[in-house]
Short mmCIF file of C-alpha atoms in Angstrom, two decimals:
data_model
loop_
_atom_site.label_atom_id
_atom_site.label_comp_id
_atom_site.label_asym_id
_atom_site.label_seq_id
_atom_site.Cartn_x
_atom_site.Cartn_y
_atom_site.Cartn_z
CA MET E 100 -5.99 -5.07 3.61
CA SER E 101 -4.71 -3.67 0.41
CA VAL E 102 -0.70 -3.61 0.14
CA LEU E 103 0.46 0.36 0.84
CA LYS E 104 1.90 1.46 -2.40
CA ARG E 105 5.42 3.12 -2.49
CA VAL E 106 7.26 6.59 -3.29
CA ILE E 107 10.70 6.61 -4.81
CA PRO E 108 12.73 9.74 -5.07
CA CYS E 109 15.73 8.55 -7.02
CA LEU E 110 19.10 10.48 -7.51
CA ASP E 111 21.58 10.75 -10.04
CA VAL E 112 24.64 10.29 -8.88
CA ASP E 113 28.37 11.69 -10.51
CA ARG E 114 31.42 10.96 -8.50
CA GLY E 115 29.25 11.78 -5.36
CA ARG E 116 27.14 14.32 -6.10
CA VAL E 117 23.30 14.68 -7.08
CA VAL E 118 22.92 15.46 -10.52
CA LYS E 119 19.99 16.74 -11.61
CA GLY E 120 19.05 20.56 -10.20
CA THR E 121 18.12 20.77 -6.40
CA ASN E 122 16.48 24.10 -5.73
CA PHE E 123 16.00 22.85 -1.99
CA VAL E 124 15.84 26.11 0.95
CA GLY E 125 17.29 24.89 3.80
CA LEU E 126 19.93 22.41 2.86
CA ARG E 127 23.37 22.95 3.51
CA ASP E 128 24.49 21.06 0.39
CA ALA E 129 22.48 20.84 -2.34
CA GLY E 130 24.45 19.01 -4.28
CA ASP E 131 25.16 16.15 -1.28
CA PRO E 132 23.22 12.93 -1.89
CA VAL E 133 23.14 11.62 1.56
CA GLU E 134 21.54 15.43 2.82
CA LEU E 135 18.73 15.06 -0.18
CA ALA E 136 18.44 11.20 0.94
CA GLU E 137 17.51 12.45 4.87
CA ARG E 138 15.06 15.15 3.45
CA TYR E 139 12.92 12.78 1.29
CA ASP E 140 12.96 10.32 4.41
CA ALA E 141 11.83 12.97 6.51
CA GLU E 142 9.61 13.70 4.44
CA GLY E 143 8.07 10.08 4.27
CA ALA E 144 9.55 8.96 1.24
CA ASP E 145 9.39 4.70 1.33
CA GLU E 146 12.70 3.94 -0.09
CA LEU E 147 15.36 5.42 -2.15
CA VAL E 148 17.21 4.92 -5.67
CA PHE E 149 20.53 5.74 -6.55
CA LEU E 150 21.28 5.81 -9.84
CA ASP E 151 25.48 6.60 -9.86
CA ILE E 152 26.51 7.87 -13.34
CA THR E 153 30.10 8.22 -12.84
CA ALA E 154 31.80 7.29 -16.07
CA THR E 155 35.53 6.96 -14.03
CA HIS E 156 37.87 4.32 -13.18
CA GLU E 157 36.99 4.97 -9.45
CA LYS E 158 33.60 4.11 -10.27
CA ARG E 159 33.42 1.00 -7.73
CA GLU E 160 34.52 3.26 -4.97
CA THR E 161 31.79 6.22 -5.24
CA ILE E 162 28.91 3.97 -4.74
CA VAL E 163 30.86 1.49 -2.52
CA ASP E 164 30.88 5.08 -0.52
CA LEU E 165 27.69 6.74 -1.14
CA ALA E 166 26.03 3.24 0.34
CA ARG E 167 28.12 3.46 3.35
CA ARG E 168 27.62 7.32 3.88
CA THR E 169 23.17 6.90 3.34
CA ALA E 170 23.77 3.81 5.50
CA ASP E 171 25.04 5.85 8.19
CA ASN E 172 22.28 8.50 7.75
CA VAL E 173 19.21 7.41 6.29
CA PHE E 174 16.83 4.28 7.69
CA ILE E 175 14.98 3.56 4.68
CA PRO E 176 15.70 0.75 2.17
CA PHE E 177 17.49 1.75 -0.47
CA THR E 178 18.43 0.80 -3.61
CA ILE E 179 22.10 1.48 -6.06
CA GLY E 180 22.35 0.95 -9.43
CA GLY E 181 24.63 1.93 -12.23
CA GLY E 182 27.96 -0.30 -12.54
CA ILE E 183 26.71 -3.12 -10.60
CA GLY E 184 28.33 -5.76 -13.10
CA SER E 185 28.92 -8.96 -10.60
CA VAL E 186 28.17 -10.62 -7.45
CA ALA E 187 31.00 -9.11 -6.07
CA ASP E 188 30.23 -5.06 -7.00
CA ALA E 189 26.78 -6.07 -5.78
CA GLN E 190 28.06 -7.56 -2.07
CA SER E 191 30.64 -4.43 -1.66
CA VAL E 192 27.34 -1.79 -1.73
CA LEU E 193 24.93 -4.85 0.04
CA ASP E 194 27.74 -4.93 3.11
CA ALA E 195 27.99 -1.40 2.90
CA GLY E 196 24.22 -0.91 3.89
CA ALA E 197 22.37 -1.16 0.79
CA ASP E 198 19.10 -3.03 0.40
CA LYS E 199 19.33 -3.84 -3.25
CA VAL E 200 21.15 -3.70 -6.38
CA SER E 201 19.57 -2.50 -9.25
CA VAL E 202 21.30 -3.38 -12.74
CA ASN E 203 20.50 -2.72 -16.19
CA SER E 204 23.19 -3.13 -19.35
CA SER E 205 25.06 -5.25 -17.60
CA ALA E 206 22.18 -7.95 -17.27
CA LEU E 207 21.64 -6.85 -20.81
CA ALA E 208 24.91 -8.18 -21.72
CA ARG E 209 24.83 -11.48 -19.66
CA PRO E 210 21.44 -12.19 -18.64
CA GLU E 211 22.86 -14.89 -16.16
CA LEU E 212 24.21 -11.94 -14.01
CA ILE E 213 20.39 -11.69 -12.43
CA GLY E 214 20.00 -15.49 -12.02
CA GLU E 215 23.67 -15.27 -10.41
CA LEU E 216 22.65 -12.43 -7.81
CA ALA E 217 19.34 -14.26 -6.90
CA THR E 218 21.00 -16.90 -5.81
CA VAL E 219 23.50 -15.46 -3.76
CA PHE E 220 21.34 -12.38 -2.38
CA GLY E 221 17.66 -13.23 -2.92
CA SER E 222 15.55 -12.00 -5.65
CA GLN E 223 14.45 -9.49 -2.90
CA CYS E 224 17.88 -7.89 -3.50
CA VAL E 225 17.83 -7.70 -7.24
CA VAL E 226 16.34 -4.89 -9.24
CA ILE E 227 16.42 -5.10 -12.77
CA ALA E 228 15.75 -1.46 -15.05
CA ILE E 229 14.54 -1.39 -18.21
CA ASP E 230 14.93 1.80 -20.40
CA ALA E 231 12.58 1.77 -22.87
CA LYS E 232 11.07 3.31 -26.02
CA ARG E 233 7.93 3.12 -27.91
CA ALA E 234 9.25 1.47 -31.51
CA VAL E 235 7.53 3.12 -34.30
CA ALA E 236 4.70 1.06 -35.75
CA GLU E 237 5.14 -0.91 -38.94
CA PRO E 238 3.69 1.22 -41.43
CA ALA E 239 2.04 -1.93 -43.09
CA VAL E 240 0.52 -3.02 -40.20
CA PRO E 241 -0.97 0.49 -38.31
CA THR E 242 -3.15 -1.51 -36.15
CA ALA E 243 -0.48 -3.71 -34.46
CA PRO E 244 -0.38 -3.63 -30.67
CA PRO E 245 2.65 -0.84 -29.15
CA ARG E 246 5.70 -2.62 -28.90
CA TRP E 247 8.91 -1.04 -26.79
CA ASP E 248 12.12 -1.38 -27.66
CA VAL E 249 15.01 -1.47 -24.93
CA TYR E 250 17.93 1.01 -24.72
CA VAL E 251 20.99 1.66 -22.44
CA ALA E 252 23.56 4.17 -22.16
CA GLY E 253 21.15 6.78 -20.90
CA GLY E 254 18.58 6.19 -23.91
CA ARG E 255 21.56 6.60 -26.84
CA ARG E 256 21.98 3.07 -27.81
CA ARG E 257 18.60 0.49 -29.17
CA ILE E 258 19.19 -3.14 -27.85
CA ASP E 259 18.62 -4.78 -31.08
CA GLY E 260 15.89 -7.38 -30.89
CA CYS E 261 14.87 -6.44 -27.52
CA ASP E 262 11.23 -6.30 -26.65
CA ALA E 263 10.61 -4.36 -23.65
CA VAL E 264 7.70 -6.17 -22.22
CA GLY E 265 9.47 -9.47 -23.23
CA TRP E 266 12.70 -8.54 -21.42
CA ALA E 267 11.01 -7.74 -18.24
CA ARG E 268 9.14 -10.82 -18.09
CA GLU E 269 12.63 -12.67 -19.21
CA ALA E 270 14.59 -10.50 -16.09
CA ALA E 271 11.64 -11.68 -13.81
CA GLU E 272 11.94 -15.60 -14.46
CA ARG E 273 15.93 -15.38 -14.11
CA GLY E 274 15.29 -14.24 -10.31
CA ALA E 275 14.76 -10.03 -10.61
CA GLY E 276 12.55 -9.64 -7.51
CA GLU E 277 11.38 -5.67 -9.15
CA VAL E 278 11.05 -4.33 -12.12
CA LEU E 279 11.95 -0.40 -12.72
CA LEU E 280 10.73 0.58 -15.97
CA THR E 281 11.79 3.94 -17.32
CA SER E 282 9.57 5.49 -20.20
CA ILE E 283 12.55 7.38 -22.33
CA ASP E 284 10.10 9.13 -24.10
CA ARG E 285 8.07 10.59 -21.58
CA ASP E 286 11.60 10.92 -19.09
CA GLY E 287 11.67 14.86 -18.17
CA THR E 288 8.73 15.65 -20.02
CA ASN E 289 6.25 16.20 -16.85
CA LEU E 290 3.40 14.49 -18.75
CA GLY E 291 2.90 11.88 -16.48
CA TYR E 292 4.25 8.31 -16.81
CA GLU E 293 3.84 6.12 -19.66
CA LEU E 294 0.33 4.05 -18.66
CA GLU E 295 0.53 1.86 -21.77
CA LEU E 296 3.92 0.64 -21.52
CA THR E 297 3.96 0.12 -17.06
CA GLY E 298 0.19 -1.44 -17.51
CA ALA E 299 1.51 -4.22 -20.21
CA VAL E 300 4.55 -4.55 -18.29
CA ALA E 301 3.01 -5.27 -14.83
CA ALA E 302 0.58 -7.56 -16.76
CA ALA E 303 3.65 -9.74 -18.12
CA VAL E 304 5.94 -9.91 -14.56
CA ALA E 305 4.38 -11.22 -11.05
CA VAL E 306 6.56 -9.18 -9.31
CA PRO E 307 6.29 -5.99 -8.80
CA VAL E 308 6.70 -2.89 -11.16
CA ILE E 309 8.47 0.72 -10.21
CA ALA E 310 6.52 3.17 -12.54
CA SER E 311 9.59 6.11 -13.86
CA GLY E 312 9.68 8.74 -16.01
CA GLY E 313 7.09 11.84 -16.42
CA ALA E 314 5.97 12.58 -13.46
CA GLY E 315 5.00 16.17 -13.58
CA GLU E 316 1.93 16.59 -10.73
CA PRO E 317 0.82 14.47 -7.68
CA ALA E 318 -2.17 13.19 -9.80
CA HIS E 319 0.37 10.96 -11.99
CA LEU E 320 1.37 9.17 -9.27
CA ALA E 321 -1.82 7.85 -8.43
CA GLU E 322 -3.12 7.57 -12.40
CA VAL E 323 -0.11 4.83 -12.47
CA VAL E 324 -0.82 2.86 -9.78
CA LEU E 325 -4.63 2.70 -10.08
CA GLU E 326 -5.04 2.97 -14.12
CA ALA E 327 -2.10 0.44 -14.71
CA GLY E 328 -1.11 -1.53 -12.57
CA ALA E 329 2.30 -0.22 -11.04
CA ASP E 330 3.58 -1.18 -7.55
CA ALA E 331 5.20 2.17 -7.07
CA VAL E 332 6.57 4.97 -8.20
CA LEU E 333 9.73 6.96 -9.10
CA CYS E 334 9.78 10.30 -8.89
CA ALA E 335 13.12 12.87 -9.42
CA SER E 336 12.36 15.97 -10.70
CA ILE E 337 9.18 16.88 -8.91
CA PHE E 338 10.69 16.26 -5.93
CA HIS E 339 14.12 17.82 -6.33
CA TYR E 340 12.77 21.38 -8.04
CA GLY E 341 10.63 21.92 -4.79
CA ALA E 342 7.07 21.84 -6.90
CA PHE E 343 6.06 19.05 -4.36
CA SER E 344 7.36 17.23 -1.05
CA VAL E 345 7.01 13.79 -0.85
CA ARG E 346 4.22 14.60 1.54
CA GLN E 347 2.36 16.97 -0.64
CA ALA E 348 2.31 13.83 -3.20
CA LYS E 349 1.30 10.83 -1.15
CA GLN E 350 -1.27 13.19 0.03
CA ALA E 351 -2.62 13.15 -3.00
CA MET E 352 -2.30 9.82 -4.07
CA ARG E 353 -4.45 8.98 -0.60
CA GLU E 354 -7.10 11.24 -1.87
CA ALA E 355 -7.00 9.79 -4.86
CA GLY E 356 -7.74 6.30 -3.57
CA VAL E 357 -4.55 5.30 -3.39
CA ALA E 358 -3.27 3.05 -0.02
CA VAL E 359 -0.01 4.84 1.00
CA ARG E 360 1.74 5.59 4.34
CA LEU E 361 1.66 8.64 5.67
CA MET A 111 36.90 -7.47 27.44
CA ASN A 112 33.47 -6.21 28.91
CA SER A 113 30.74 -4.19 27.16
CA ALA A 114 29.13 -2.81 29.95
CA GLY A 115 26.09 -0.98 29.52
CA THR A 116 25.82 -1.22 25.18
CA ILE A 117 24.40 -3.23 23.43
CA ALA A 118 25.75 -6.03 21.44
CA ILE A 119 24.95 -6.84 18.02
CA CYS A 120 25.72 -11.16 17.48
CA ASP A 121 27.31 -10.88 14.06
CA TYR A 122 27.36 -14.74 12.83
CA GLY A 123 27.71 -13.44 8.93
CA MET A 124 23.76 -13.12 7.63
CA GLY A 125 22.01 -9.52 7.34
CA ASN A 126 22.66 -5.93 7.30
CA LEU A 127 24.52 -5.44 10.11
CA ARG A 128 25.79 -2.48 9.33
CA SER A 129 22.77 -0.65 9.31
CA VAL A 130 21.02 -2.42 12.29
CA GLU A 131 24.61 -0.72 13.56
CA LYS A 132 23.91 2.50 12.38
CA ALA A 133 20.65 3.08 13.74
CA LEU A 134 21.30 1.86 17.65
CA GLU A 135 24.05 4.98 17.19
CA ARG A 136 21.55 6.90 16.04
CA VAL A 137 19.68 6.95 18.71
CA ARG A 138 22.61 6.82 21.07
CA ALA A 139 22.79 3.55 22.18
CA ARG A 140 26.23 2.15 22.74
CA VAL A 141 26.84 -0.45 20.48
CA VAL A 142 29.17 -3.59 19.18
CA LEU A 143 28.88 -5.94 16.12
CA SER A 144 30.95 -8.92 16.92
CA ALA A 145 30.63 -12.95 17.68
CA ASP A 146 32.59 -12.58 20.68
CA HIS A 147 31.59 -14.34 24.02
CA ASP A 148 32.51 -11.60 26.14
CA LEU A 149 31.15 -9.25 24.27
CA ILE A 150 28.00 -10.22 24.05
CA GLY A 151 28.02 -11.81 27.83
CA SER A 152 28.66 -8.66 29.08
CA ALA A 153 26.56 -6.62 26.82
CA ALA A 154 23.61 -4.66 28.95
CA GLY A 155 21.59 -6.01 25.32
CA VAL A 156 21.60 -8.24 22.42
CA ILE A 157 20.31 -8.33 19.70
CA VAL A 158 20.13 -11.36 17.25
CA PRO A 159 19.92 -10.10 14.03
CA GLY A 160 19.85 -12.12 10.14
CA VAL A 161 18.54 -12.04 6.79
CA GLY A 162 18.62 -15.45 4.76
CA ALA A 163 17.70 -19.01 5.78
CA PHE A 164 16.76 -20.43 8.98
CA PRO A 165 18.44 -23.62 9.01
CA GLU A 166 21.74 -22.11 7.90
CA ALA A 167 21.74 -19.36 10.73
CA MET A 168 21.27 -21.98 12.78
CA ARG A 169 24.20 -23.49 12.07
CA ARG A 170 26.35 -20.72 12.15
CA ILE A 171 24.94 -19.68 15.81
CA ARG A 172 25.46 -23.10 16.94
CA ALA A 173 29.35 -23.33 15.18
CA LEU A 174 30.23 -20.05 17.38
CA GLY A 175 28.83 -21.18 20.16
CA LEU A 176 26.24 -18.28 20.47
CA ASP A 177 23.28 -20.79 20.63
CA GLY A 178 24.13 -21.49 24.58
CA LEU A 179 25.18 -17.94 25.00
CA ILE A 180 21.96 -16.25 24.08
CA ALA A 181 19.78 -18.65 26.16
CA GLU A 182 22.34 -17.73 29.27
CA ARG A 183 21.89 -14.22 28.59
CA ALA A 184 18.16 -14.19 28.80
CA GLU A 185 17.83 -16.92 31.71
CA ALA A 186 19.82 -13.67 33.12
CA GLY A 187 17.46 -11.25 32.55
CA VAL A 188 19.26 -9.24 29.88
CA PRO A 189 16.63 -8.20 26.87
CA ILE A 190 17.39 -9.95 23.60
CA LEU A 191 15.87 -8.62 20.52
CA GLY A 192 15.85 -10.67 17.44
CA ILE A 193 15.29 -8.58 14.10
CA CYS A 194 13.41 -10.07 11.06
CA LEU A 195 15.19 -13.81 10.70
CA GLY A 196 16.45 -12.96 14.40
CA MET A 197 13.13 -12.83 15.56
CA GLN A 198 11.85 -16.31 14.03
CA LEU A 199 15.34 -17.83 15.65
CA LEU A 200 13.98 -17.32 19.04
CA PHE A 201 11.25 -19.60 18.39
CA GLU A 202 11.35 -23.50 19.12
CA SER A 203 11.71 -24.65 15.19
CA SER A 204 10.75 -23.63 11.51
CA LYS A 205 9.87 -25.46 8.64
CA GLU A 206 11.86 -23.42 6.54
CA HIS A 207 13.73 -25.89 3.78
CA GLU A 208 14.86 -28.98 5.44
CA GLY A 209 13.39 -27.60 8.76
CA SER A 210 15.60 -26.89 11.81
CA ALA A 211 15.18 -26.59 15.72
CA GLY A 212 15.98 -23.04 16.55
CA LEU A 213 17.00 -21.12 20.05
CA GLY A 214 13.89 -22.24 21.56
CA LEU A 215 13.82 -19.15 23.73
CA LEU A 216 10.22 -18.46 22.80
CA GLY A 217 7.39 -21.24 22.19
CA GLY A 218 5.96 -21.64 18.68
CA SER A 219 7.19 -22.53 15.01
CA VAL A 220 8.06 -20.25 12.03
CA GLU A 221 6.06 -21.52 9.22
CA PRO A 222 5.47 -20.30 5.36
CA LEU A 223 3.73 -16.76 5.00
CA THR A 224 0.04 -17.66 3.66
CA ALA A 225 -0.26 -14.63 1.12
CA VAL A 226 -2.63 -16.49 -1.59
CA GLY A 227 -2.70 -14.30 -4.82
CA LEU A 228 0.14 -12.09 -3.38
CA LYS A 229 3.25 -11.82 -4.01
CA VAL A 230 6.04 -13.65 -1.57
CA PRO A 231 8.23 -12.66 -0.10
CA HIS A 232 6.35 -10.26 1.63
CA ILE A 233 8.49 -6.62 0.84
CA GLY A 234 7.04 -3.16 1.72
CA TRP A 235 5.35 -1.24 4.30
CA ALA A 236 2.56 -2.56 6.59
CA PRO A 237 1.15 -0.66 9.71
CA LEU A 238 1.12 -3.08 13.42
CA ARG A 239 -1.98 -3.94 15.04
CA PHE A 240 -1.56 -3.99 18.87
CA GLU A 241 -2.49 -7.61 20.19
CA ALA A 242 -3.02 -8.95 23.52
CA GLY A 243 0.90 -9.11 24.93
CA HIS A 244 0.78 -5.31 23.97
CA ALA A 245 -0.26 -4.70 27.67
CA GLU A 246 2.70 -7.25 28.79
CA ALA A 247 5.03 -4.75 30.51
CA THR A 248 8.16 -4.87 27.96
CA GLY A 249 6.73 -6.05 24.86
CA GLY A 250 4.43 -2.54 25.67
CA ALA A 251 7.72 -0.48 26.23
CA LEU A 252 9.08 -1.37 23.24
CA LEU A 253 6.04 0.51 21.94
CA GLU A 254 6.21 3.15 23.90
CA GLY A 255 5.72 6.28 21.52
CA ILE A 256 4.73 4.50 18.83
CA VAL A 257 0.72 4.85 17.64
CA GLU A 258 -1.55 1.77 16.64
CA ALA A 259 -1.47 1.32 12.36
CA THR A 260 1.93 2.86 12.50
CA PRO A 261 4.36 1.11 9.20
CA PHE A 262 6.66 -0.71 9.70
CA TYR A 263 8.98 -1.88 6.23
CA PHE A 264 9.03 -5.83 6.13
CA VAL A 265 11.39 -8.35 3.96
CA HIS A 266 10.14 -11.93 4.54
CA SER A 267 8.44 -15.32 3.27
CA TYR A 268 7.96 -17.15 6.49
CA VAL A 269 5.97 -15.98 9.47
CA ALA A 270 5.84 -17.35 13.33
CA HIS A 271 3.59 -18.61 15.17
CA PRO A 272 3.92 -18.19 19.23
CA SER A 273 2.28 -20.94 20.75
CA GLU A 274 1.00 -18.48 23.65
CA PRO A 275 -1.15 -15.66 22.45
CA GLY A 276 -0.29 -13.85 24.74
CA GLU A 277 2.89 -13.34 23.34
CA LEU A 278 1.92 -11.40 20.45
CA VAL A 279 2.67 -8.13 20.48
CA ALA A 280 1.56 -6.48 17.68
CA SER A 281 0.74 -8.39 14.26
CA ALA A 282 0.43 -7.12 10.57
CA ALA A 283 -1.21 -8.59 7.83
CA TYR A 284 -0.50 -9.57 4.04
CA GLY A 285 -2.64 -11.55 2.86
CA SER A 286 -3.32 -12.88 6.32
CA ARG A 287 -2.52 -11.88 9.65
CA PHE A 288 0.51 -12.86 10.71
CA SER A 289 3.07 -11.99 13.84
CA ALA A 290 4.90 -8.34 13.90
CA ILE A 291 6.16 -8.12 17.24
CA VAL A 292 6.44 -10.79 20.02
CA GLY A 293 7.39 -11.08 23.49
CA ARG A 294 7.84 -12.69 26.58
CA GLY A 295 9.70 -11.03 29.57
CA ASN A 296 12.79 -9.73 28.54
CA VAL A 297 12.93 -11.66 25.53
CA LEU A 298 11.53 -9.47 22.39
CA GLY A 299 11.12 -10.25 18.74
CA ALA A 300 10.52 -7.81 15.24
CA GLN A 301 9.64 -9.53 11.90
CA PHE A 302 10.16 -6.12 10.27
CA HIS A 303 13.40 -3.92 9.94
CA PRO A 304 13.15 -1.36 12.40
CA GLU A 305 16.55 -0.06 11.55
CA LYS A 306 15.18 0.28 7.96
CA SER A 307 11.60 1.84 9.27
CA SER A 308 12.40 5.49 9.12
CA ALA A 309 11.71 7.27 12.62
CA ALA A 310 9.11 5.23 13.91
CA GLY A 311 12.45 2.33 13.61
CA LEU A 312 13.95 4.17 15.06
CA ARG A 313 11.69 4.99 17.93
CA LEU A 314 11.36 1.44 18.53
CA LEU A 315 15.48 0.85 18.80
CA ALA A 316 15.75 3.69 21.08
CA ASN A 317 13.09 2.32 23.22
CA PHE A 318 14.91 -1.22 23.00
CA ALA A 319 17.85 0.66 24.70
CA SER A 320 15.96 2.05 27.23
CA ILE A 321 14.80 -1.47 28.11
CA CYS A 322 18.38 -2.43 28.07
CA ALA A 323 19.09 0.32 30.77
CA ALA A 324 16.23 -0.30 33.26
CA ALA A 325 16.33 -4.34 32.81
CA LYS A 326 16.90 -5.99 36.62
CA LEU A 327 19.43 -8.50 36.02
CA GLY A 328 19.43 -11.92 38.20
CA PRO A 329 22.63 -12.83 39.41
CA ALA A 330 23.63 -14.90 36.82
CA LEU A 331 24.91 -11.61 34.99
CA ALA A 332 27.44 -11.53 37.16
CA ARG A 333 30.07 -12.02 35.14
#
């Protein structure tokens, strides 16, 4: 039987509050990430990802507090990312109840971090998050296969000479147990995931790939699984703004032929 | 110290113990997280959690003297629930790394998961199939209110092979079929993480709390 594909709502959190808007009815406090997480659990989310974008000195405490409050109330696996730069950082959020940590710019700055985390906690705890943007084709070779650059700082800064597919492969070889792959070109567009990028990375690594960026309707979730080989789909606005529930999205995936937990 | 009426989670320093504790609290169980012999020895139920490698877990358990204590409690009729690595520890031996003897409360061994063409560790949700042991009183009670094919959340590279087919309560599949719930009398184990398996996992933990509350204990419990 086939392995169940996962649907993973993602919550961006700043100083303990959800950043991207939510217009759910019935939430006491739409900005509370834990209350939103409980809602997603009840709707059938398979996992959750919290990306902490707090830019203050209290960042470490805010992510540990978030992990602790989530573990108190939400009983599905969850990943914490944004500010994990060391084994000690990871230890504190895993001790608080998180299941995985995701690393992005800290791993680009010091790739050894991936191996250190995998050695201490196991690869199943380590997610490499990659923000990729399609490189402009060389005018001299218009038929060259597409390439994607790696960006950090919310897509504002390009890493020189870093190819997204190659970096995903290297990170997996260093011990990352999963790739969280975001298309900067598609993020926020509602046009669907970038299939070509997702397919290229999924073909290059032996670990699961979580597609991210661009989901606008349930059909996009099934599409990236069936056509690009994604193992899981990450969604933010499609759920936050109440357009579709997690359950509706998963029902649509099942109808399209994707095995999901319902 | 006494912890009558509570469920003790054995804290030997490996695994996401906090999540197990919070999930039990969510189903209104009284719970202590400890390596203290008096607390574990007087509890109405004992959970053996665990994430990591089998030999290291057994080393820590022996160093704390918990192996003898857990066996004594099991003998007295106290319900025991092993979770993930904790379930594997209930068996006689494991082939993980250099190999190790286990707690030996269930007959059988722990061996690598056979999943040709699939990624190991197996991480994710997989539906349960109910097996012969499902008819057995205590193992079946663990699944009260849970329908067959309900998915639970797994993270593992090794699987337990019970020597008695009747001790297999439920199975799941990943490349090959493997033990998901095992049990003999008051000794129970789940390969998945009920504390991370949403509503169905909470139900299973609530069922374990009910089993603990209803357990008929032998005279050895008088301590």
